[in-house]
mmCIF file of C-alpha atoms in Angstrom:
data_model
loop_
_atom_site.group_PDB
_atom_site.id
_atom_site.type_symbol
_atom_site.label_atom_id
_atom_site.label_comp_id
_atom_site.label_asym_id
_atom_site.label_seq_id
_atom_site.Cartn_x
_atom_site.Cartn_y
_atom_site.Cartn_z
ATOM 1 C CA MET F 1 8.473 -11.270 7.631
ATOM 2 C CA ASN F 2 10.829 -14.221 7.641
ATOM 3 C CA GLY F 3 9.818 -16.520 10.496
ATOM 4 C CA TYR F 4 7.003 -14.394 11.888
ATOM 5 C CA VAL F 5 4.080 -16.532 13.091
ATOM 6 C CA GLN F 6 0.503 -15.290 13.319
ATOM 7 C CA ASN F 7 -2.229 -17.497 14.771
ATOM 8 C CA LEU F 8 -5.821 -16.700 13.828
ATOM 9 C CA THR F 9 -9.103 -18.226 14.921
ATOM 10 C CA TYR F 10 -11.713 -19.326 12.393
ATOM 11 C CA ASP F 11 -13.919 -16.307 13.164
ATOM 12 C CA LYS F 12 -11.047 -13.836 12.964
ATOM 13 C CA LEU F 13 -9.912 -15.186 9.610
ATOM 14 C CA PHE F 14 -13.209 -15.714 7.833
ATOM 15 C CA SER F 15 -15.234 -12.784 9.174
ATOM 16 C CA THR F 16 -13.274 -10.327 7.017
ATOM 17 C CA PRO F 17 -14.807 -8.934 3.790
ATOM 18 C CA CYS F 18 -12.010 -10.560 1.767
ATOM 19 C CA ALA F 19 -13.046 -14.075 2.817
ATOM 20 C CA ARG F 20 -16.064 -14.297 0.549
ATOM 21 C CA ASP F 21 -17.035 -15.808 -2.786
ATOM 22 C CA GLN F 22 -14.095 -17.900 -4.042
ATOM 23 C CA TYR F 23 -12.271 -17.386 -0.735
ATOM 24 C CA ALA F 24 -15.163 -18.538 1.461
ATOM 25 C CA PRO F 25 -14.270 -21.383 3.853
ATOM 26 C CA LEU F 26 -15.174 -24.971 3.045
ATOM 27 C CA PRO F 27 -18.105 -26.322 5.087
ATOM 28 C CA SER F 28 -15.879 -29.163 6.285
ATOM 29 C CA LEU F 29 -13.520 -26.829 8.173
ATOM 30 C CA ASN F 30 -13.621 -27.109 11.950
ATOM 31 C CA LYS F 31 -14.777 -23.751 13.335
ATOM 32 C CA SER F 32 -12.696 -24.236 16.472
ATOM 33 C CA SER F 33 -9.503 -24.540 14.427
ATOM 34 C CA ILE F 34 -6.522 -22.237 14.852
ATOM 35 C CA PHE F 35 -4.768 -21.261 11.619
ATOM 36 C CA SER F 36 -1.048 -20.532 11.757
ATOM 37 C CA PHE F 37 0.630 -18.349 9.142
ATOM 38 C CA ILE F 38 4.426 -18.404 8.967
ATOM 39 C CA GLY F 39 6.294 -15.760 6.996
ATOM 40 C CA SER F 40 8.772 -17.065 4.429
ATOM 41 C CA GLY F 41 10.490 -13.755 3.688
ATOM 42 C CA ASP F 42 10.440 -14.670 -0.015
ATOM 43 C CA PHE F 43 10.430 -11.325 -1.834
ATOM 44 C CA SER F 44 9.748 -12.724 -5.320
ATOM 45 C CA LEU F 45 6.927 -15.007 -4.195
ATOM 46 C CA CYS F 46 5.234 -12.215 -2.261
ATOM 47 C CA SER F 47 5.587 -9.835 -5.208
ATOM 48 C CA ASP F 48 4.101 -12.367 -7.622
ATOM 49 C CA THR F 49 1.190 -13.010 -5.238
ATOM 50 C CA VAL F 50 0.387 -9.297 -5.027
ATOM 51 C CA LYS F 51 0.560 -8.969 -8.820
ATOM 52 C CA GLU F 52 -1.945 -11.818 -9.228
ATOM 53 C CA HIS F 53 -4.519 -9.680 -7.432
ATOM 54 C CA LEU F 54 -3.879 -6.684 -9.704
ATOM 55 C CA ASN F 55 -5.485 -8.042 -12.858
ATOM 56 C CA LYS F 56 -3.810 -6.437 -15.871
ATOM 57 C CA THR F 57 -5.653 -8.509 -18.480
ATOM 58 C CA GLY F 58 -8.996 -7.892 -20.160
ATOM 59 C CA CYS F 59 -8.649 -4.135 -20.614
ATOM 60 C CA THR F 60 -11.544 -2.885 -22.753
ATOM 61 C CA SER F 61 -10.167 0.681 -22.992
ATOM 62 C CA THR F 62 -7.115 1.857 -24.877
ATOM 63 C CA THR F 63 -5.058 1.678 -21.661
ATOM 64 C CA CYS F 64 -5.885 0.500 -18.139
ATOM 65 C CA SER F 65 -4.348 0.343 -14.697
ATOM 66 C CA PHE F 66 -5.825 -2.938 -13.398
ATOM 67 C CA ASP F 67 -9.250 -4.591 -13.049
ATOM 68 C CA ASN F 68 -10.282 -2.975 -16.354
ATOM 69 C CA VAL F 69 -10.138 0.574 -14.967
ATOM 70 C CA TYR F 70 -9.177 3.196 -17.553
ATOM 71 C CA GLN F 71 -5.931 5.049 -16.948
ATOM 72 C CA PRO F 72 -3.526 6.866 -19.280
ATOM 73 C CA VAL F 73 -0.317 4.858 -19.707
ATOM 74 C CA PRO F 74 2.384 6.007 -19.450
ATOM 75 C CA ILE F 75 1.478 8.444 -16.687
ATOM 76 C CA PRO F 76 2.608 11.984 -17.584
ATOM 77 C CA THR F 77 5.711 12.869 -15.583
ATOM 78 C CA SER F 78 4.119 16.210 -14.633
ATOM 79 C CA THR F 79 1.279 14.490 -12.746
ATOM 80 C CA LYS F 80 1.629 14.941 -8.990
ATOM 81 C CA PHE F 81 0.809 12.225 -6.456
ATOM 82 C CA ILE F 82 0.403 12.549 -2.693
ATOM 83 C CA ALA F 83 0.146 9.497 -0.424
ATOM 84 C CA ILE F 84 -1.044 9.800 3.183
ATOM 85 C CA SER F 85 -2.039 7.854 6.294
ATOM 86 C CA ALA F 86 -1.038 4.152 6.111
ATOM 87 C CA TRP F 87 1.423 5.013 3.343
ATOM 88 C CA TYR F 88 3.230 7.346 5.739
ATOM 89 C CA THR F 89 3.144 4.921 8.664
ATOM 90 C CA THR F 90 4.574 2.143 6.513
ATOM 91 C CA PHE F 91 7.191 4.151 4.651
ATOM 92 C CA SER F 92 8.550 5.900 7.752
ATOM 93 C CA SER F 93 9.693 2.446 8.927
ATOM 94 C CA LEU F 94 11.090 1.524 5.506
ATOM 95 C CA ALA F 95 12.868 4.834 4.797
ATOM 96 C CA PRO F 96 15.988 4.195 6.947
ATOM 97 C CA ASN F 97 16.761 1.191 4.735
ATOM 98 C CA ILE F 98 16.910 3.542 1.724
ATOM 99 C CA SER F 99 18.862 6.262 3.560
ATOM 100 C CA LEU F 100 15.987 8.646 2.888
ATOM 101 C CA SER F 101 15.128 11.258 5.511
ATOM 102 C CA PRO F 102 11.949 13.334 5.786
ATOM 103 C CA ASN F 103 12.033 17.069 5.134
ATOM 104 C CA LYS F 104 11.389 19.695 7.830
ATOM 105 C CA ASP F 105 7.636 19.019 7.657
ATOM 106 C CA GLY F 106 8.130 15.289 8.129
ATOM 107 C CA ASN F 107 7.260 14.549 4.492
ATOM 108 C CA TYR F 108 9.148 12.348 2.021
ATOM 109 C CA ASP F 109 10.207 13.407 -1.474
ATOM 110 C CA PHE F 110 11.582 10.949 -4.030
ATOM 111 C CA ASN F 111 13.731 13.096 -6.318
ATOM 112 C CA SER F 112 16.802 10.934 -5.734
ATOM 113 C CA VAL F 113 15.141 7.514 -5.328
ATOM 114 C CA ASN F 114 14.121 4.882 -7.880
ATOM 115 C CA PHE F 115 11.991 1.735 -7.784
ATOM 116 C CA SER F 116 15.036 -0.531 -7.787
ATOM 117 C CA GLN F 117 16.351 1.009 -4.567
ATOM 118 C CA ILE F 118 12.951 0.735 -2.912
ATOM 119 C CA LYS F 119 12.509 -2.912 -3.898
ATOM 120 C CA THR F 120 15.990 -3.742 -2.615
ATOM 121 C CA ALA F 121 15.061 -2.205 0.742
ATOM 122 C CA ILE F 122 11.778 -4.142 0.871
ATOM 123 C CA SER F 123 13.580 -7.384 0.041
ATOM 124 C CA SER F 124 15.999 -6.749 2.898
ATOM 125 C CA ILE F 125 13.110 -6.135 5.302
ATOM 126 C CA CYS F 126 11.280 -9.279 4.199
ATOM 127 C CA ASN F 127 14.362 -11.498 4.500
ATOM 128 C CA GLN F 128 15.307 -10.287 7.966
ATOM 129 C CA PRO F 129 14.696 -13.074 10.514
ATOM 130 C CA TRP F 130 11.933 -12.179 12.941
ATOM 131 C CA SER F 131 14.095 -13.433 15.806
ATOM 132 C CA ASP F 132 16.657 -10.704 15.007
ATOM 133 C CA ILE F 133 14.199 -7.873 15.704
ATOM 134 C CA PRO F 134 14.589 -6.972 19.415
ATOM 135 C CA GLU F 135 11.637 -4.669 20.123
ATOM 136 C CA PRO F 136 9.167 -4.677 17.227
ATOM 137 C CA ASN F 137 6.212 -2.302 17.322
ATOM 138 C CA LYS F 138 2.710 -3.371 16.317
ATOM 139 C CA TYR F 139 3.302 -2.416 12.657
ATOM 140 C CA ARG F 140 6.591 -4.299 12.239
ATOM 141 C CA PRO F 141 5.139 -7.773 11.488
ATOM 142 C CA PHE F 142 3.330 -6.372 8.455
ATOM 143 C CA LEU F 143 6.015 -4.015 7.147
ATOM 144 C CA CYS F 144 7.124 -6.528 4.513
ATOM 145 C CA PHE F 145 3.675 -7.108 3.027
ATOM 146 C CA ASN F 146 2.416 -3.532 3.345
ATOM 147 C CA SER F 147 5.547 -2.146 1.684
ATOM 148 C CA MET F 148 5.368 -4.797 -1.010
ATOM 149 C CA TYR F 149 1.707 -4.049 -1.700
ATOM 150 C CA HIS F 150 2.148 -0.269 -1.824
ATOM 151 C CA TRP F 151 5.079 -0.233 -4.228
ATOM 152 C CA THR F 152 3.849 -3.104 -6.401
ATOM 153 C CA LEU F 153 0.568 -1.213 -6.711
ATOM 154 C CA LEU F 154 2.435 1.837 -8.021
ATOM 155 C CA GLU F 155 4.890 0.127 -10.353
ATOM 156 C CA HIS F 156 2.819 -2.817 -11.598
ATOM 157 C CA GLY F 157 -0.773 -1.717 -10.965
ATOM 158 C CA TYR F 158 -0.507 1.923 -12.060
ATOM 159 C CA SER F 159 2.526 1.461 -14.349
ATOM 160 C CA MET F 160 4.480 4.234 -12.656
ATOM 161 C CA ARG F 161 8.091 4.731 -13.703
ATOM 162 C CA ASP F 162 11.137 6.181 -11.989
ATOM 163 C CA GLU F 163 10.384 9.517 -13.662
ATOM 164 C CA ASN F 164 6.993 9.651 -11.916
ATOM 165 C CA LEU F 165 8.616 9.375 -8.491
ATOM 166 C CA LYS F 166 10.004 12.887 -8.871
ATOM 167 C CA ASN F 167 6.435 14.150 -8.400
ATOM 168 C CA PHE F 168 5.454 11.550 -5.789
ATOM 169 C CA HIS F 169 5.283 12.543 -2.124
ATOM 170 C CA ILE F 170 4.413 10.696 1.063
ATOM 171 C CA VAL F 171 2.981 13.323 3.353
ATOM 172 C CA LYS F 172 2.476 13.698 7.089
ATOM 173 C CA SER F 173 1.466 17.355 7.176
ATOM 174 C CA ILE F 174 0.757 20.340 4.948
ATOM 175 C CA ASN F 175 1.188 23.861 6.324
ATOM 176 C CA SER F 176 1.629 22.367 9.817
ATOM 177 C CA ASN F 177 -1.718 20.556 9.537
ATOM 178 C CA ASP F 178 -1.579 16.786 9.970
ATOM 179 C CA ILE F 179 -2.952 14.876 7.006
ATOM 180 C CA GLY F 180 -4.587 11.519 7.677
ATOM 181 C CA TRP F 181 -7.207 9.063 6.472
ATOM 182 C CA THR F 182 -10.078 11.166 7.846
ATOM 183 C CA LEU F 183 -9.305 13.986 5.409
ATOM 184 C CA GLY F 184 -9.036 11.523 2.536
ATOM 185 C CA TYR F 185 -12.374 9.974 3.479
ATOM 186 C CA MET F 186 -14.016 13.401 3.679
ATOM 187 C CA ILE F 187 -12.699 14.396 0.243
ATOM 188 C CA ASN F 188 -13.871 11.099 -1.229
ATOM 189 C CA GLN F 189 -17.344 11.499 0.261
ATOM 190 C CA THR F 190 -17.557 15.110 -0.929
ATOM 191 C CA ASN F 191 -16.754 14.024 -4.477
ATOM 192 C CA ALA F 192 -19.669 11.599 -4.297
ATOM 193 C CA ILE F 193 -22.162 14.446 -3.811
ATOM 194 C CA ASP F 194 -24.069 15.397 -6.946
ATOM 195 C CA PRO F 195 -22.703 18.786 -8.149
ATOM 196 C CA GLN F 196 -26.151 20.395 -8.048
ATOM 197 C CA PHE F 197 -26.426 19.672 -4.322
ATOM 198 C CA ARG F 198 -22.972 20.843 -3.325
ATOM 199 C CA PRO F 199 -22.925 24.014 -1.204
ATOM 200 C CA LYS F 200 -21.515 27.032 -2.982
ATOM 201 C CA ARG F 201 -18.151 28.267 -1.809
ATOM 202 C CA LEU F 202 -18.335 31.406 0.305
ATOM 203 C CA ILE F 203 -16.178 34.331 -0.796
ATOM 204 C CA THR F 204 -14.963 36.461 2.107
#
């Protein structure tokens, strides 16, 4: 966000999993220091920074997404994608800038939206002066980066095209059941179970 200031202590900044290896702090840093981060609102610079962390080089397969992970490219337009949890929280704040409303279930469909429109909306959010936002909620300071990361991940990381957005959905609920990160975590953990140890489905 343009002009937003976040002050972090040494422990808060360097105790995160990301601050390791090449990002580990120098021994000479004062551990009582306060680090101030000031948002520039620069859409292009932020986009380029995100892309640097989605390594598209060194693919040893025929096609990859990023970090040398195999993925068919281009993605078939019939492939369906559903995004949940933080995707929903972030996009629900971005959607008014695209004039996109949720359906009756609170979910977002992208039949009439393209990447260009979404990036224009993100750029507008990023460039908005922080001082012009009267009553920001706790998510507002990070709306610029989170939106940038999500949509750069899709377009640059996964090589999605406008045609793929027609089968892309950001979902709050399915059949009146709220969908969140806990369900995603459970599905992920279930997939990690060796097939021979998975309980058989009961037929009733």
